[in-house]
Tab-separated table of C-alpha atoms in Angstrom:
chain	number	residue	atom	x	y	z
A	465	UNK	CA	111.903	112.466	68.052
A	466	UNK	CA	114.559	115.426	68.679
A	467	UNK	CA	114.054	118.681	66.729
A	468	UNK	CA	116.690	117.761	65.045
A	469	UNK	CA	116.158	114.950	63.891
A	470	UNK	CA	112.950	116.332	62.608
A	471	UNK	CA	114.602	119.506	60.696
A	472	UNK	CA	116.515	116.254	59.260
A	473	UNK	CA	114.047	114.217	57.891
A	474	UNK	CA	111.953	117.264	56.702
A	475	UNK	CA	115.078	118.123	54.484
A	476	UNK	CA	115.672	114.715	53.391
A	477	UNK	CA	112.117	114.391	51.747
A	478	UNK	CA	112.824	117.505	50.520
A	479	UNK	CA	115.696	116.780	48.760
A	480	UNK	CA	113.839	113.487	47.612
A	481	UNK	CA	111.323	115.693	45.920
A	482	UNK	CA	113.498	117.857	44.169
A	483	UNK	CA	115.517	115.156	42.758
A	484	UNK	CA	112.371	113.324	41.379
A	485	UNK	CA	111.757	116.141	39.986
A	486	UNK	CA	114.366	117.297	38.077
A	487	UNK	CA	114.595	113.484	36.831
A	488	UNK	CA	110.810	114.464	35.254
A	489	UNK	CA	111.937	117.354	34.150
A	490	UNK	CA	114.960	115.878	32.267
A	491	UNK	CA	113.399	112.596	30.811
A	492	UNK	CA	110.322	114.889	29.405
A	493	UNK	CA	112.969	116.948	27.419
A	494	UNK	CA	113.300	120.130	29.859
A	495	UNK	CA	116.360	121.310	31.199
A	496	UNK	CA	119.290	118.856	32.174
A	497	UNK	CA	120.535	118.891	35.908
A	498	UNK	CA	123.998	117.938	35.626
A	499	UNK	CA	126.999	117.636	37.989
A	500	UNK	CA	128.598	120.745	39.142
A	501	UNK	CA	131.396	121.396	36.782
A	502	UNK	CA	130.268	118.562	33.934
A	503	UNK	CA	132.373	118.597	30.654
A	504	UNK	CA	132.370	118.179	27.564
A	505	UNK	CA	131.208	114.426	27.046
A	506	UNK	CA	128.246	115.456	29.470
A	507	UNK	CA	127.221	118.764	27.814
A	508	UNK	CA	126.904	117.049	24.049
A	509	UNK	CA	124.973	113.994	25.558
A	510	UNK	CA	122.335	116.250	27.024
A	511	UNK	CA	122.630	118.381	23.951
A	512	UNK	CA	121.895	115.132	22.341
A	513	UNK	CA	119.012	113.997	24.302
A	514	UNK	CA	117.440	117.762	24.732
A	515	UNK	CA	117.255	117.859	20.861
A	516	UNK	CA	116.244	114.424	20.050
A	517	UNK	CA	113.226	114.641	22.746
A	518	UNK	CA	111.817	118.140	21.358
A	519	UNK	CA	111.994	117.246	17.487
A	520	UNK	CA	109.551	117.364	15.828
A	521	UNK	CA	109.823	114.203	14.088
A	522	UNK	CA	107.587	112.304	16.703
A	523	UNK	CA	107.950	108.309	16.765
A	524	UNK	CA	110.973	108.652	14.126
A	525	UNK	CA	114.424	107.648	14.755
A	526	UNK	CA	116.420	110.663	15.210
A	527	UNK	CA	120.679	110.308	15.023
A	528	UNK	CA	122.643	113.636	16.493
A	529	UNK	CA	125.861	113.815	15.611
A	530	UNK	CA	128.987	116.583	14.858
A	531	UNK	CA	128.020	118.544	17.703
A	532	UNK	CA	130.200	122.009	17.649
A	533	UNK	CA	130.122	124.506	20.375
A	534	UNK	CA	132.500	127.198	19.716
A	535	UNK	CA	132.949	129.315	23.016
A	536	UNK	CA	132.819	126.254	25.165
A	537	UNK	CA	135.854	125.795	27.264
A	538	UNK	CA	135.274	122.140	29.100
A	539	UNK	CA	138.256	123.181	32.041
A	540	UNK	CA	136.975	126.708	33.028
A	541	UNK	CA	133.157	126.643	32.413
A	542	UNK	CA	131.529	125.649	35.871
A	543	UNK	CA	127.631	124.325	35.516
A	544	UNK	CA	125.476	122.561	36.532
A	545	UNK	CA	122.279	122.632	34.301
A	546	UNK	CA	121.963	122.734	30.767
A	547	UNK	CA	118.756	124.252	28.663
A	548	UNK	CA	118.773	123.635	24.742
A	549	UNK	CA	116.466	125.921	22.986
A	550	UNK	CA	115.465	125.179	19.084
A	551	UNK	CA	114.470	128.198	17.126
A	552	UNK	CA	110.691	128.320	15.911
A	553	UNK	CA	110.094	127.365	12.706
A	554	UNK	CA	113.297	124.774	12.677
A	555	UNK	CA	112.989	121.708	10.662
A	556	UNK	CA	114.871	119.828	13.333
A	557	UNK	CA	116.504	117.929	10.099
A	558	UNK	CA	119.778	118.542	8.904
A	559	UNK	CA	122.316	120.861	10.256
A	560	UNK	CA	120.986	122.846	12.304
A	561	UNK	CA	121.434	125.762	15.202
A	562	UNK	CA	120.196	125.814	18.776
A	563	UNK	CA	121.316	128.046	21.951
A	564	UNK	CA	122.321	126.594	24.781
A	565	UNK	CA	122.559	127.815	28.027
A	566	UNK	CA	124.585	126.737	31.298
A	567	UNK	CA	123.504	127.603	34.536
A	568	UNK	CA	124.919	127.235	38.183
A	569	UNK	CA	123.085	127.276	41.101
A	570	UNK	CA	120.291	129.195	39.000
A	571	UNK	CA	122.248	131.330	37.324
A	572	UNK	CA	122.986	131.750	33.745
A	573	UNK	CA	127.066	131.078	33.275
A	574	UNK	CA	127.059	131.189	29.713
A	575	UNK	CA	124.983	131.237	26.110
A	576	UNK	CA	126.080	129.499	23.335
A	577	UNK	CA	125.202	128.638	19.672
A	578	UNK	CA	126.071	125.166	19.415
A	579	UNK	CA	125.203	123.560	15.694
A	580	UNK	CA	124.474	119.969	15.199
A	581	UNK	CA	123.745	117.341	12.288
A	582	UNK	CA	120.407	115.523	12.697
A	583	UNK	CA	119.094	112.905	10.663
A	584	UNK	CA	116.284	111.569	10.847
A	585	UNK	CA	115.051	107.762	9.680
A	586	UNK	CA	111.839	106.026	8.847
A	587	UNK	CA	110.475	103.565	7.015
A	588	UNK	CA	109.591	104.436	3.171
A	589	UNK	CA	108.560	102.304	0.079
A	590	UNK	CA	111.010	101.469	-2.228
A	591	UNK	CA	110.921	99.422	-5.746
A	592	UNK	CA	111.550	95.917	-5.050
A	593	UNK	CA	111.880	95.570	-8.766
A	594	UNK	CA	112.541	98.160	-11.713
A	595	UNK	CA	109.456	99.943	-12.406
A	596	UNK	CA	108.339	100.580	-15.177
A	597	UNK	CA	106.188	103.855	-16.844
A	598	UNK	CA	102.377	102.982	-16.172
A	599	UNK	CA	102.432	99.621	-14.344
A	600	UNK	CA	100.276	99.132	-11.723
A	601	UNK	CA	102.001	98.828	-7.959
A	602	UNK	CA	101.436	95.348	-6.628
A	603	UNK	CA	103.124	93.243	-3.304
A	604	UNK	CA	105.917	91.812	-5.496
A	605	UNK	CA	107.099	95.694	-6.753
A	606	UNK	CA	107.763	97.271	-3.702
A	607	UNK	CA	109.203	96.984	-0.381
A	608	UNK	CA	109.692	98.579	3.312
A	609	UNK	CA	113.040	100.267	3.363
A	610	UNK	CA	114.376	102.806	6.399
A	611	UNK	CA	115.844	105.291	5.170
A	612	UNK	CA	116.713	108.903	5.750
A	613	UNK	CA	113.596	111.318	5.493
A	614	UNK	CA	115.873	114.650	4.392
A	615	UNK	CA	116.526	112.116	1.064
A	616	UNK	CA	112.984	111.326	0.480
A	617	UNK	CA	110.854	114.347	2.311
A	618	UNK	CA	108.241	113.740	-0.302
A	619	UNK	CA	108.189	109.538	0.358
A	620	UNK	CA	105.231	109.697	2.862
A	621	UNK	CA	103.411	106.859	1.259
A	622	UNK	CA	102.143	103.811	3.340
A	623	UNK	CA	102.873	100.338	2.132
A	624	UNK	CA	98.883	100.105	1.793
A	625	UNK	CA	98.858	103.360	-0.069
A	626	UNK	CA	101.181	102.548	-2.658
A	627	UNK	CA	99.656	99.646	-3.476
A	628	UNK	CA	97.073	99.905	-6.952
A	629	UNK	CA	99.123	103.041	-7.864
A	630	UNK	CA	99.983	103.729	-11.371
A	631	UNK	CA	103.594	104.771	-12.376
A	632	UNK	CA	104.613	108.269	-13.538
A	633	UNK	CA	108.040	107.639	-13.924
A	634	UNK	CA	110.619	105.072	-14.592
A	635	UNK	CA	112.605	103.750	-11.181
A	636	UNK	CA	115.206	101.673	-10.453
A	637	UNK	CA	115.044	98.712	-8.024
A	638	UNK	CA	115.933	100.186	-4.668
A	639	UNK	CA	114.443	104.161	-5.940
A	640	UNK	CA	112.600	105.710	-2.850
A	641	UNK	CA	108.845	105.721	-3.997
A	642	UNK	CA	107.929	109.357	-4.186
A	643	UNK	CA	104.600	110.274	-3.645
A	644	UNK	CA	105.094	112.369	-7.264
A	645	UNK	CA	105.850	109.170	-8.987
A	646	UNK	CA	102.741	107.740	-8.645
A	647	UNK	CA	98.860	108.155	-9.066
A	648	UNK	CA	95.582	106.836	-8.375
A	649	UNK	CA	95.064	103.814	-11.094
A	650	UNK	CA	93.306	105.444	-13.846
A	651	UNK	CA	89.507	104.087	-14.097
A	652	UNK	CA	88.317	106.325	-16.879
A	653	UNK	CA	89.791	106.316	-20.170
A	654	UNK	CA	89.714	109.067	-22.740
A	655	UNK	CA	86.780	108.220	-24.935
A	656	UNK	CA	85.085	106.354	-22.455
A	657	UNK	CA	80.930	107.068	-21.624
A	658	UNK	CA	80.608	108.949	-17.991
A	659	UNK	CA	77.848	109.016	-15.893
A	660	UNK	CA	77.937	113.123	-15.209
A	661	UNK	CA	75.711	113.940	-11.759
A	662	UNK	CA	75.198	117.500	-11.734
A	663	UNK	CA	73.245	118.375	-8.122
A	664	UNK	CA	72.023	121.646	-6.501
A	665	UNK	CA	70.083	121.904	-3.096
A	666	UNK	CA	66.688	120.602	-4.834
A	667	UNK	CA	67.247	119.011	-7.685
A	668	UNK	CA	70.268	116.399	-9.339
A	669	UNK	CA	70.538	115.258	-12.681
A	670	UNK	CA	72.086	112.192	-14.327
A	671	UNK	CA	73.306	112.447	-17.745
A	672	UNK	CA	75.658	110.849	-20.013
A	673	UNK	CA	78.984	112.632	-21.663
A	674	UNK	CA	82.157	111.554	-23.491
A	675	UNK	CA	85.406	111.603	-21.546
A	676	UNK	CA	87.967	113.736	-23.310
A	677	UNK	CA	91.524	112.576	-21.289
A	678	UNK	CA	92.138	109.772	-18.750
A	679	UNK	CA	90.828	110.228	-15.192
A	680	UNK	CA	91.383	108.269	-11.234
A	681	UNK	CA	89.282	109.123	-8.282
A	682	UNK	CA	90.027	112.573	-7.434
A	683	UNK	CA	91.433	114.032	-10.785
A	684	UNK	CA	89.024	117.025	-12.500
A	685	UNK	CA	88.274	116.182	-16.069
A	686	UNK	CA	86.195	117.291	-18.827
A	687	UNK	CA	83.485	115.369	-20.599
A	688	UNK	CA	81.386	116.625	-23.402
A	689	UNK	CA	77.588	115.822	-23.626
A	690	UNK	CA	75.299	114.681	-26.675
A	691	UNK	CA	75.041	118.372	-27.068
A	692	UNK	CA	78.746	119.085	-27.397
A	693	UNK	CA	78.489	120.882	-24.185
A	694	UNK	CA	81.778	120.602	-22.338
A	695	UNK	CA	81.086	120.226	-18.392
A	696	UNK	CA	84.226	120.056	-15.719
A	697	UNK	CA	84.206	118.143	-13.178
A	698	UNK	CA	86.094	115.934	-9.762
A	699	UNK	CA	85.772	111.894	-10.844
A	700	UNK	CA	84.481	110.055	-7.594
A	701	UNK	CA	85.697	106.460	-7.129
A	702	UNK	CA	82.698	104.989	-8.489
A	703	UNK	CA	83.381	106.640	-12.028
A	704	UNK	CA	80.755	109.193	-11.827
A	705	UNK	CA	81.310	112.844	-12.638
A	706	UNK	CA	80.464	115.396	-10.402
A	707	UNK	CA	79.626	118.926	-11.796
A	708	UNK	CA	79.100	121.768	-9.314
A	709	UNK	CA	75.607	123.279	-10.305
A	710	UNK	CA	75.105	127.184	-10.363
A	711	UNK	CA	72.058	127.458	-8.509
């Protein structure tokens, strides 16, 4: 084989490389290698794709849309690569701001603040039925709904966690599910007898005491003894009372 022909195959492989490369590159969310003088339908989709792969909404559908970059002028601005950077702290959700920069050849053309509208979608719980104040959440009263989070940030409640919940408020059918609409199903009742386990490192103690409010696994109440000693406590899913001991 000539020289030349060598030099030529050397650069071919080469150019191979660097073009499997910047494929990488793009599909993991880096920069975007673009044609040499790309416009504006190319600049918003890798706009589009740069901000949907870096958001931090992992394994949610994300929807960018309304994409405005003032300063952009699609028949004099020559690039060829496209970097979209998203300000720390961002939500990601909503409309927001990034910079983008174009490049040719290496070199930085031009910087621009480009702003966006993102929504984001997943699924969330919503009443099947109307709900009604203190009912219990069964099967039949709710359902799987997608819907947009920046509606329902607070509606991060499995279908398995909703389930056994009591109602804190009134809903609607089709009402999001709010995680501060519901709570544990209560499983003490004011004026119920409590098992109250007070423990230290060598000793624990099992007494009896009268529960003065409602209580569900988790929730701190206050019970108050034979004595009329009133102890606080965290309710544990068995019903028992723990009491932090002093010593």
């Amino acid at each position: 084989m000539s020289r030349f022909l060598k030099i030529s195959a050397a650069l071919s492989i080469v150019l191979a490389i660097a073009l499997t490369l910047s494929v990488a590159a793009a599909h993991a969310g880096g920069p975007g290698l673009l044609p040499a003088g790309t416009g504006w339908d190319a600049l918003r989709g890798e706009i589009t794709r740069q901000i949907t792969a870096n958001s931090p909404w992992a394994g949610m559908e994300v929807d960018v849309s309304e994409i405005d970059a003032p300063g952009f002028e699609p028949s004099r601005d020559d690039f060829d690569e496209v970097n979209v950077s998203i300000p720390a702290g961002s939500r990601g959700v909503g409309r927001v701001s990034v910079t983008v920069t174009l490049s040719k050849s290496g070199v930085q053309v031009k910087k621009l603040w480009v702003s966006a509208r993102v929504r984001v979608y997943r699924t969330m719980i919503a009443a099947a039925v109307p709900l009604r104040i203190n009912s219990i959440i069964s099967r039949e009263h709710i359902k799987p709904v997608k819907a947009e989070i920046d509606e329902a940030s607070e509606a991060a409640l499995s279908f398995a966690d909703a389930l056994g919940m009591t109602v804190l408020r009134p809903m609607p059918a089709g009402a999001i599910v709010k995680k501060n609409y519901l709570r544990p199903r209560t499983i003490v009742k004011r004026g119920d007898t409590v098992t109250v386990v007070v423990e230290s490192l060598r000793i624990k103690i099992k007494s009896k005491g009268i529960a003065m409010q409602d209580g569900w696994a988790g929730s701190n109440m206050t019970v108050r003894t034979v004595s009329g000693r009133e102890l606080k406590g965290r309710l544990n899913p068995s019903g028992e009372l723990a009491v932090e001991s002093n010593s």
